[in-house]
Amino acid sequence: LDQLEASGEGQLALRLAGALSPFWNIRSHLAEGLRRLESLLGDDERPTQARAKALNGAVKMAIFGRGDVAKATLWAEEAVTLHRDLGDVWGATYSEFMLGQAVAEEGNLARAQQLLDQSARQFRELGDEHSALHATYNLAIVCGDLGELEQERALLEDNLRRARALGDRRTESMSLGALAPFARREGQGREALSMLAESTRIEHDLGDVVWIANNLGRMAYTVAL
């Protein structure tokens, strides 16, 4: 990346950074990833496929690495427009998914619910079940924030079943972690801890330090009660 940037190969650097984004996210290198992407996006603003992909990668890191929801929303909206202009249906759907996460963090839950539901349906129409599961997970969390707890639980339970059938360990872990509070609230503390322990084992294998820390916090809260 340093060599590409120094030699003025902005588009190649963006392509590489966009390809690295999932690694930076899942391995919790959020500060490094965001620094790289923000610099490259600022240096080369041509409306290309490489920029569109890099924008998507930057959105999540802006939210969870820096808490910069305003920047994340702007990037996601640009990515939606750019992918549509390029005729990339999957890319536009993924950008809507990213935008749904950003506006959820802004507190616009109704819009987030609409975007996430729409992107989950579109992913399934495109045959991308993995992305559909990720979008549905986020949709479930928004439903819970809106007070629609039964809908949240139903979506999470369905997601867990689908993730296990598909071998999608990340979605399996996230769904287990989000379902654990339901067991805790029903007085099933041991079941909640078991679910969180299973989720943590998966995250340890994946190397996601942020989600491990998140689960440890949930475990502590469960034990304290």
JSON list of C-alpha atoms in Angstrom, two decimals, residues 108-195:
[
{"chain": "A", "resi": 108, "resn": "ASN", "atom": "CA", "xyz": [-33.09, 6.89, 12.67]},
{"chain": "A", "resi": 109, "resn": "LEU", "atom": "CA", "xyz": [-34.43, 3.42, 13.44]},
{"chain": "A", "resi": 110, "resn": "ALA", "atom": "CA", "xyz": [-37.42, 3.49, 11.10]},
{"chain": "A", "resi": 111, "resn": "ARG", "atom": "CA", "xyz": [-35.23, 4.24, 8.08]},
{"chain": "A", "resi": 112, "resn": "ALA", "atom": "CA", "xyz": [-32.66, 1.68, 9.24]},
{"chain": "A", "resi": 113, "resn": "GLN", "atom": "CA", "xyz": [-35.33, -0.99, 9.53]},
{"chain": "A", "resi": 114, "resn": "GLN", "atom": "CA", "xyz": [-36.53, -0.29, 6.00]},
{"chain": "A", "resi": 115, "resn": "LEU", "atom": "CA", "xyz": [-33.03, -0.32, 4.50]},
{"chain": "A", "resi": 116, "resn": "LEU", "atom": "CA", "xyz": [-31.95, -3.49, 6.30]},
{"chain": "A", "resi": 117, "resn": "ASP", "atom": "CA", "xyz": [-35.13, -5.38, 5.46]},
{"chain": "A", "resi": 118, "resn": "GLN", "atom": "CA", "xyz": [-34.82, -4.30, 1.84]},
{"chain": "A", "resi": 119, "resn": "SER", "atom": "CA", "xyz": [-31.16, -5.31, 1.59]},
{"chain": "A", "resi": 120, "resn": "ALA", "atom": "CA", "xyz": [-31.77, -8.70, 3.23]},
{"chain": "A", "resi": 121, "resn": "ARG", "atom": "CA", "xyz": [-34.52, -9.48, 0.73]},
{"chain": "A", "resi": 122, "resn": "GLN", "atom": "CA", "xyz": [-32.41, -8.28, -2.19]},
{"chain": "A", "resi": 123, "resn": "PHE", "atom": "CA", "xyz": [-29.41, -10.36, -1.14]},
{"chain": "A", "resi": 124, "resn": "ARG", "atom": "CA", "xyz": [-31.60, -13.47, -1.11]},
{"chain": "A", "resi": 125, "resn": "GLU", "atom": "CA", "xyz": [-32.93, -12.64, -4.56]},
{"chain": "A", "resi": 126, "resn": "LEU", "atom": "CA", "xyz": [-29.31, -12.34, -5.71]},
{"chain": "A", "resi": 127, "resn": "GLY", "atom": "CA", "xyz": [-28.47, -15.72, -4.17]},
{"chain": "A", "resi": 128, "resn": "ASP", "atom": "CA", "xyz": [-26.13, -14.32, -1.50]},
{"chain": "A", "resi": 129, "resn": "GLU", "atom": "CA", "xyz": [-27.31, -16.03, 1.67]},
{"chain": "A", "resi": 130, "resn": "HIS", "atom": "CA", "xyz": [-24.26, -15.04, 3.74]},
{"chain": "A", "resi": 131, "resn": "SER", "atom": "CA", "xyz": [-24.89, -11.32, 3.22]},
{"chain": "A", "resi": 132, "resn": "ALA", "atom": "CA", "xyz": [-28.61, -11.86, 3.74]},
{"chain": "A", "resi": 133, "resn": "LEU", "atom": "CA", "xyz": [-27.84, -13.35, 7.16]},
{"chain": "A", "resi": 134, "resn": "HIS", "atom": "CA", "xyz": [-25.66, -10.39, 8.10]},
{"chain": "A", "resi": 135, "resn": "ALA", "atom": "CA", "xyz": [-28.33, -7.91, 7.05]},
{"chain": "A", "resi": 136, "resn": "THR", "atom": "CA", "xyz": [-31.02, -9.87, 8.91]},
{"chain": "A", "resi": 137, "resn": "TYR", "atom": "CA", "xyz": [-28.93, -9.87, 12.08]},
{"chain": "A", "resi": 138, "resn": "ASN", "atom": "CA", "xyz": [-28.71, -6.09, 11.99]},
{"chain": "A", "resi": 139, "resn": "LEU", "atom": "CA", "xyz": [-32.42, -5.89, 11.18]},
{"chain": "A", "resi": 140, "resn": "ALA", "atom": "CA", "xyz": [-33.15, -7.97, 14.27]},
{"chain": "A", "resi": 141, "resn": "ILE", "atom": "CA", "xyz": [-31.14, -5.63, 16.49]},
{"chain": "A", "resi": 142, "resn": "VAL", "atom": "CA", "xyz": [-33.00, -2.60, 15.11]},
{"chain": "A", "resi": 143, "resn": "CYS", "atom": "CA", "xyz": [-36.32, -4.35, 15.74]},
{"chain": "A", "resi": 144, "resn": "GLY", "atom": "CA", "xyz": [-35.25, -4.82, 19.35]},
{"chain": "A", "resi": 145, "resn": "ASP", "atom": "CA", "xyz": [-34.30, -1.16, 19.65]},
{"chain": "A", "resi": 146, "resn": "LEU", "atom": "CA", "xyz": [-37.77, -0.30, 18.38]},
{"chain": "A", "resi": 147, "resn": "GLY", "atom": "CA", "xyz": [-39.29, -2.45, 21.13]},
{"chain": "A", "resi": 148, "resn": "GLU", "atom": "CA", "xyz": [-40.31, -5.24, 18.75]},
{"chain": "A", "resi": 149, "resn": "LEU", "atom": "CA", "xyz": [-38.72, -7.91, 20.93]},
{"chain": "A", "resi": 150, "resn": "GLU", "atom": "CA", "xyz": [-40.65, -10.91, 19.64]},
{"chain": "A", "resi": 151, "resn": "GLN", "atom": "CA", "xyz": [-39.73, -10.00, 16.07]},
{"chain": "A", "resi": 152, "resn": "GLU", "atom": "CA", "xyz": [-36.12, -9.57, 17.12]},
{"chain": "A", "resi": 153, "resn": "ARG", "atom": "CA", "xyz": [-36.06, -13.00, 18.72]},
{"chain": "A", "resi": 154, "resn": "ALA", "atom": "CA", "xyz": [-37.77, -14.70, 15.79]},
{"chain": "A", "resi": 155, "resn": "LEU", "atom": "CA", "xyz": [-35.30, -13.20, 13.32]},
{"chain": "A", "resi": 156, "resn": "LEU", "atom": "CA", "xyz": [-32.30, -14.16, 15.47]},
{"chain": "A", "resi": 157, "resn": "GLU", "atom": "CA", "xyz": [-33.49, -17.74, 15.97]},
{"chain": "A", "resi": 158, "resn": "ASP", "atom": "CA", "xyz": [-34.08, -18.14, 12.24]},
{"chain": "A", "resi": 159, "resn": "ASN", "atom": "CA", "xyz": [-30.69, -16.59, 11.54]},
{"chain": "A", "resi": 160, "resn": "LEU", "atom": "CA", "xyz": [-28.98, -18.98, 13.94]},
{"chain": "A", "resi": 161, "resn": "ARG", "atom": "CA", "xyz": [-30.60, -21.98, 12.26]},
{"chain": "A", "resi": 162, "resn": "ARG", "atom": "CA", "xyz": [-29.69, -20.77, 8.78]},
{"chain": "A", "resi": 163, "resn": "ALA", "atom": "CA", "xyz": [-26.13, -19.85, 9.79]},
{"chain": "A", "resi": 164, "resn": "ARG", "atom": "CA", "xyz": [-25.45, -23.29, 11.25]},
{"chain": "A", "resi": 165, "resn": "ALA", "atom": "CA", "xyz": [-26.84, -24.98, 8.15]},
{"chain": "A", "resi": 166, "resn": "LEU", "atom": "CA", "xyz": [-24.66, -22.79, 5.95]},
{"chain": "A", "resi": 167, "resn": "GLY", "atom": "CA", "xyz": [-21.54, -23.03, 8.11]},
{"chain": "A", "resi": 168, "resn": "ASP", "atom": "CA", "xyz": [-21.48, -19.25, 8.62]},
{"chain": "A", "resi": 169, "resn": "ARG", "atom": "CA", "xyz": [-19.68, -19.14, 11.95]},
{"chain": "A", "resi": 170, "resn": "ARG", "atom": "CA", "xyz": [-19.62, -15.36, 12.25]},
{"chain": "A", "resi": 171, "resn": "THR", "atom": "CA", "xyz": [-23.39, -15.04, 11.98]},
{"chain": "A", "resi": 172, "resn": "GLU", "atom": "CA", "xyz": [-23.80, -18.05, 14.27]},
{"chain": "A", "resi": 173, "resn": "SER", "atom": "CA", "xyz": [-21.68, -16.31, 16.89]},
{"chain": "A", "resi": 174, "resn": "MET", "atom": "CA", "xyz": [-23.44, -12.95, 16.59]},
{"chain": "A", "resi": 175, "resn": "SER", "atom": "CA", "xyz": [-26.87, -14.59, 16.77]},
{"chain": "A", "resi": 176, "resn": "LEU", "atom": "CA", "xyz": [-25.91, -16.60, 19.86]},
{"chain": "A", "resi": 177, "resn": "GLY", "atom": "CA", "xyz": [-24.61, -13.47, 21.56]},
{"chain": "A", "resi": 178, "resn": "ALA", "atom": "CA", "xyz": [-27.78, -11.51, 20.81]},
{"chain": "A", "resi": 179, "resn": "LEU", "atom": "CA", "xyz": [-30.08, -14.37, 21.90]},
{"chain": "A", "resi": 180, "resn": "ALA", "atom": "CA", "xyz": [-28.34, -14.83, 25.26]},
{"chain": "A", "resi": 181, "resn": "PRO", "atom": "CA", "xyz": [-30.07, -11.81, 26.90]},
{"chain": "A", "resi": 182, "resn": "PHE", "atom": "CA", "xyz": [-33.45, -13.37, 26.12]},
{"chain": "A", "resi": 183, "resn": "ALA", "atom": "CA", "xyz": [-32.46, -16.47, 28.11]},
{"chain": "A", "resi": 184, "resn": "ARG", "atom": "CA", "xyz": [-31.09, -14.29, 30.92]},
{"chain": "A", "resi": 185, "resn": "ARG", "atom": "CA", "xyz": [-34.30, -12.26, 31.17]},
{"chain": "A", "resi": 186, "resn": "GLU", "atom": "CA", "xyz": [-36.26, -15.51, 31.44]},
{"chain": "A", "resi": 187, "resn": "GLY", "atom": "CA", "xyz": [-34.16, -16.65, 34.39]},
{"chain": "A", "resi": 188, "resn": "GLN", "atom": "CA", "xyz": [-32.06, -19.09, 32.37]},
{"chain": "A", "resi": 189, "resn": "GLY", "atom": "CA", "xyz": [-28.69, -17.73, 33.41]},
{"chain": "A", "resi": 190, "resn": "ARG", "atom": "CA", "xyz": [-26.77, -20.95, 32.75]},
{"chain": "A", "resi": 191, "resn": "GLU", "atom": "CA", "xyz": [-28.21, -21.21, 29.24]},
{"chain": "A", "resi": 192, "resn": "ALA", "atom": "CA", "xyz": [-27.28, -17.58, 28.56]},
{"chain": "A", "resi": 193, "resn": "LEU", "atom": "CA", "xyz": [-23.71, -18.17, 29.73]},
{"chain": "A", "resi": 194, "resn": "SER", "atom": "CA", "xyz": [-23.46, -21.32, 27.61]},
{"chain": "A", "resi": 195, "resn": "MET", "atom": "CA", "xyz": [-24.54, -19.41, 24.52]}
]
